[in-house]
PDB file of C-alpha atoms in Angstrom:
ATOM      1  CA  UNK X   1       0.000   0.000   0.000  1.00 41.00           C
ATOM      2  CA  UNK X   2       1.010   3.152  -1.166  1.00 60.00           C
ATOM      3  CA  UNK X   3       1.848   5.382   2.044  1.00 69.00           C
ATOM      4  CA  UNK X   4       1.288   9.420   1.085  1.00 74.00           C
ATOM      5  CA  UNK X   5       2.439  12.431   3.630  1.00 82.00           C
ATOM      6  CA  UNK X   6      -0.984  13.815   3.775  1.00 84.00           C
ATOM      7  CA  UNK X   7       0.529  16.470   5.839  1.00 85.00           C
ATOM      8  CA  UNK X   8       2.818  17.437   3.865  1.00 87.00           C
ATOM      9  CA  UNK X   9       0.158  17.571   0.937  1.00 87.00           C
ATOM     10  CA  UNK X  10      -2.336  19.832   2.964  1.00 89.00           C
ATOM     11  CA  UNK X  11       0.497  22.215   3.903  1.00 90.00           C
ATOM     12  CA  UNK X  12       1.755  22.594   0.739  1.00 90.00           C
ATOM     13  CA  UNK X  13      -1.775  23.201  -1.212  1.00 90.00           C
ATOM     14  CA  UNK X  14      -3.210  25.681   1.909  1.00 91.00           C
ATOM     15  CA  UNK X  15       0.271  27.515   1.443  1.00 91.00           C
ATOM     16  CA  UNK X  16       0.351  27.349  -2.355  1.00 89.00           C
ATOM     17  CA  UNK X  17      -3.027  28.327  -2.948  1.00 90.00           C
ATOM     18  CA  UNK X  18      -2.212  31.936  -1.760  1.00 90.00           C
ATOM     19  CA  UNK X  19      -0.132  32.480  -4.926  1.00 89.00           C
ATOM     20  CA  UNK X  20      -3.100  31.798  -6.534  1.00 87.00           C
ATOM     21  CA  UNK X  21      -5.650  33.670  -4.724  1.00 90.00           C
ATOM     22  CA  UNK X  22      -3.333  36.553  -5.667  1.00 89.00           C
ATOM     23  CA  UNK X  23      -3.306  35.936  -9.059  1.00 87.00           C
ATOM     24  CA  UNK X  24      -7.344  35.675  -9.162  1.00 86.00           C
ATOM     25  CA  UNK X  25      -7.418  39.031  -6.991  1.00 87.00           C
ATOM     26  CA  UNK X  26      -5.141  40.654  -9.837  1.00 85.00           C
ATOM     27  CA  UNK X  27      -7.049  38.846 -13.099  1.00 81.00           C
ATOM     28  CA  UNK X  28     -10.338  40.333 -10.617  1.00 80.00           C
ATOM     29  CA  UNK X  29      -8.907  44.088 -10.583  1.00 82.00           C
ATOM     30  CA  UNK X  30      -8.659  43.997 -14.443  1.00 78.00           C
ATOM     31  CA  UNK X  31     -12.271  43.481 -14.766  1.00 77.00           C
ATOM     32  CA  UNK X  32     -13.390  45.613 -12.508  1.00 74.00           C
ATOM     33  CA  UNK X  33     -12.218  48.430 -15.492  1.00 73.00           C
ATOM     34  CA  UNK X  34     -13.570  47.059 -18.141  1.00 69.00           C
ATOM     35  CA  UNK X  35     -16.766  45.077 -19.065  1.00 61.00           C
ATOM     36  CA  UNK X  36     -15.685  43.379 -22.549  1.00 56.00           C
ATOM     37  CA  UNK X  37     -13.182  41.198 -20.862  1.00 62.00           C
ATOM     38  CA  UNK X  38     -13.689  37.736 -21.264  1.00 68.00           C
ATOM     39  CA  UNK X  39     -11.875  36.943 -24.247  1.00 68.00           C
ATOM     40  CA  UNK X  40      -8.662  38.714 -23.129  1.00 69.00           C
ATOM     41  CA  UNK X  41      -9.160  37.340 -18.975  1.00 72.00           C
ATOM     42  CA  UNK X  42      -9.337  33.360 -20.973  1.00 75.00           C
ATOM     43  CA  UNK X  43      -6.240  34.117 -22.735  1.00 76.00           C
ATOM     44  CA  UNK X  44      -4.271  35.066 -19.706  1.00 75.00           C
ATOM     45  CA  UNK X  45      -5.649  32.286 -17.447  1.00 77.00           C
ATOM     46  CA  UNK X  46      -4.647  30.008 -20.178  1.00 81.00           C
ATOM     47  CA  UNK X  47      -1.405  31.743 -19.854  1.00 81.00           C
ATOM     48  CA  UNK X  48      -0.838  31.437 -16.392  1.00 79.00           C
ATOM     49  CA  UNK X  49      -1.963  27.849 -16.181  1.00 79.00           C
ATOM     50  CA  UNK X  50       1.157  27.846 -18.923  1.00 81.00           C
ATOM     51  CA  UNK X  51       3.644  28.915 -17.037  1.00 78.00           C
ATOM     52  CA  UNK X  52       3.045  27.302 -14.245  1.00 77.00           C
ATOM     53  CA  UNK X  53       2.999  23.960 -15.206  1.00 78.00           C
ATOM     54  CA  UNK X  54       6.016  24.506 -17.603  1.00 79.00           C
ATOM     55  CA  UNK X  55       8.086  26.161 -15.330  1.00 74.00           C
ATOM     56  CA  UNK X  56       9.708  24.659 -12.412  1.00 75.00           C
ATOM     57  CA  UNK X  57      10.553  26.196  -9.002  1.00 70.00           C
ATOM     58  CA  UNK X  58      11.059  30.067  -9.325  1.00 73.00           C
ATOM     59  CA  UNK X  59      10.239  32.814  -7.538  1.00 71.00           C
ATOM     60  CA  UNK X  60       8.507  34.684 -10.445  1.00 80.00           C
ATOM     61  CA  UNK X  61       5.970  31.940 -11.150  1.00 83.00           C
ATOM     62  CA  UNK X  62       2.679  31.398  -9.058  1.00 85.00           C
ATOM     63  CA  UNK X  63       2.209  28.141  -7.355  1.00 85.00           C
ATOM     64  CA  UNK X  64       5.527  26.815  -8.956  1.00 85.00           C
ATOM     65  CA  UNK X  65       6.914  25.501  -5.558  1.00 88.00           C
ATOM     66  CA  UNK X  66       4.086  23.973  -4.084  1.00 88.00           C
ATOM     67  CA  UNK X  67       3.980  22.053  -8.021  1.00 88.00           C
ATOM     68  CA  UNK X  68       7.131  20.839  -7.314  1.00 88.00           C
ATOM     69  CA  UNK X  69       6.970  19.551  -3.871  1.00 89.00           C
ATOM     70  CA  UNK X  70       3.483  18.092  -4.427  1.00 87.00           C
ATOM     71  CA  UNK X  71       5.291  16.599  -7.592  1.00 87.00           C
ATOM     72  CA  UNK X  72       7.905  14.680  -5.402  1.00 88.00           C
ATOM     73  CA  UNK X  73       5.067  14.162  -2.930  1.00 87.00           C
ATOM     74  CA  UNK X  74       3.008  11.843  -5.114  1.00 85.00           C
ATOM     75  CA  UNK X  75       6.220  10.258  -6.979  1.00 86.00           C
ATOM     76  CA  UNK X  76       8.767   9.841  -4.546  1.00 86.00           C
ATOM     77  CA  UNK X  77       6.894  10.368  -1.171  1.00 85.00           C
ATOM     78  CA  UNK X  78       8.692  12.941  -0.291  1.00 86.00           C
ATOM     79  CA  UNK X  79       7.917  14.908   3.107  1.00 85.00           C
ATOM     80  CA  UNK X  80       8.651  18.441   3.503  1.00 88.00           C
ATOM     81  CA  UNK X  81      11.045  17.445   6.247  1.00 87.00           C
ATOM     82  CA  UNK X  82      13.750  16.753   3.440  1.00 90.00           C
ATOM     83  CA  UNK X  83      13.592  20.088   1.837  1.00 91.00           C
ATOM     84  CA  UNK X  84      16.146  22.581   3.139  1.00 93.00           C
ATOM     85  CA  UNK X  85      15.085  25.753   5.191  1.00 93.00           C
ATOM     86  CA  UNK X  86      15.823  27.830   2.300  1.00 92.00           C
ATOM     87  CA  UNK X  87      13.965  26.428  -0.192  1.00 90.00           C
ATOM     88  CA  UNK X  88      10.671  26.468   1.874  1.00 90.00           C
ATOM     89  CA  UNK X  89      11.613  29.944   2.905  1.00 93.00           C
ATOM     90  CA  UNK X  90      11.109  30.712  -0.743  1.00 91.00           C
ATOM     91  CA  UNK X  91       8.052  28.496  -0.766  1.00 91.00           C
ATOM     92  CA  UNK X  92       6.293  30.543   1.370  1.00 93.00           C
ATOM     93  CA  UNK X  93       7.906  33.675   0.372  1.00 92.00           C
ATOM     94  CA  UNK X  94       6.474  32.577  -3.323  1.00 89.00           C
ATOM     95  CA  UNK X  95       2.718  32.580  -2.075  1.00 92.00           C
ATOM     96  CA  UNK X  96       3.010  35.569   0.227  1.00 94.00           C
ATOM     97  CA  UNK X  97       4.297  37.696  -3.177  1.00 92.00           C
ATOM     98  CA  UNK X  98       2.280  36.749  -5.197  1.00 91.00           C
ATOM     99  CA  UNK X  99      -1.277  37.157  -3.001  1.00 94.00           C
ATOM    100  CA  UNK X 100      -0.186  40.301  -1.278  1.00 95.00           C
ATOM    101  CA  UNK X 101       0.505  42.081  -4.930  1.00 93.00           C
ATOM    102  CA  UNK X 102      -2.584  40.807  -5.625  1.00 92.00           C
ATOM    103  CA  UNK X 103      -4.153  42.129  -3.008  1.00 94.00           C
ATOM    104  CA  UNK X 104      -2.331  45.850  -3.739  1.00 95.00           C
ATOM    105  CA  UNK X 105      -3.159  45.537  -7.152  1.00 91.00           C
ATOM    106  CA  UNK X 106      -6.707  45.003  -6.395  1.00 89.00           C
ATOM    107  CA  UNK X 107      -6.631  47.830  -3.625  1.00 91.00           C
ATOM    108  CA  UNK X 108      -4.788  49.867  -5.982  1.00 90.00           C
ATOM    109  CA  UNK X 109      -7.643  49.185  -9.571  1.00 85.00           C
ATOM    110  CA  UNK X 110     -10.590  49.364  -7.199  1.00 84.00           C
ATOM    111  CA  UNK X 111      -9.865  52.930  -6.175  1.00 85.00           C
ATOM    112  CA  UNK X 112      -9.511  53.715  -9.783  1.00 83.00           C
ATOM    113  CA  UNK X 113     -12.739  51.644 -10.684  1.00 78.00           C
ATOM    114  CA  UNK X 114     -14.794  53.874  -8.141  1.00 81.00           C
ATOM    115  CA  UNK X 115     -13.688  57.426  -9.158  1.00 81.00           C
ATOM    116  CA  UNK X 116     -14.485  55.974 -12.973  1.00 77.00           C
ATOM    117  CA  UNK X 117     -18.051  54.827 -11.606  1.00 73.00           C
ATOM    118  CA  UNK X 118     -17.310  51.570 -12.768  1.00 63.00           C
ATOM    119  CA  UNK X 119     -18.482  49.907  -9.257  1.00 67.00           C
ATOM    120  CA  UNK X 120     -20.303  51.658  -6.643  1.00 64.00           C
ATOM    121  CA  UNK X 121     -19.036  52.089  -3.011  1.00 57.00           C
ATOM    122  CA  UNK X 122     -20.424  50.275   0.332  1.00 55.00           C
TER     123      UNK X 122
END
């Protein structure tokens, strides 16, 4: 029987998930400014969904560490007990970057969506 760290796999997607919760905030902000979206907000999640599975463990790519850890999760049954301090330092630091620009880049493109009229305040 195959035995999986399901602690290490609900750490790493409640962690990794942040990077893209920031991602949806900022792909959110854009169309808040503009109505006719949907074609150009398909593209880019098509993009994104690109780059991250393409791309292995980088700082500048959503979600890419928690791919790569839940990768040698489910293959080698891995824990996150054999990953050095410095690479789940830029684990985390990975999510936090990418959810707290998208949470300034939401702050940032709702401001500018309510002096436009685009959304009404509370």
């Amino acid at each position: 029987m195959y035995n999986l760290h399901i602690g290490t796999f609900i750490i790493t997607i409640t962690i990794g998930i942040f990077s893209l919760y920031g991602i949806g905030l900022i792909l959110t902000s854009i169309s808040l400014l503009t109505k006719e979206i949907n074609l150009l907000l398909a593209i880019v999640k098509i993009a994104v969904l690109y780059i991250i599975i393409k791309f292995d463990a980088n700082i500048l790519i959503p979600f890419s560490y928690a791919k790569s850890i839940l990768t040698e999760l489910i293959l080698n049954n891995k824990s996150l007990s054999v990953y050095p301090l410095g690479y789940l330092i830029m684990f985390v630091l990975n999510s936090l970057l990418f959810f707290l620009f998208g949470v300034f880049c939401f702050k940032y493109v709702e401001k500018i969506a309510l002096k436009k009229g685009n959304i009404t305040g509370y």
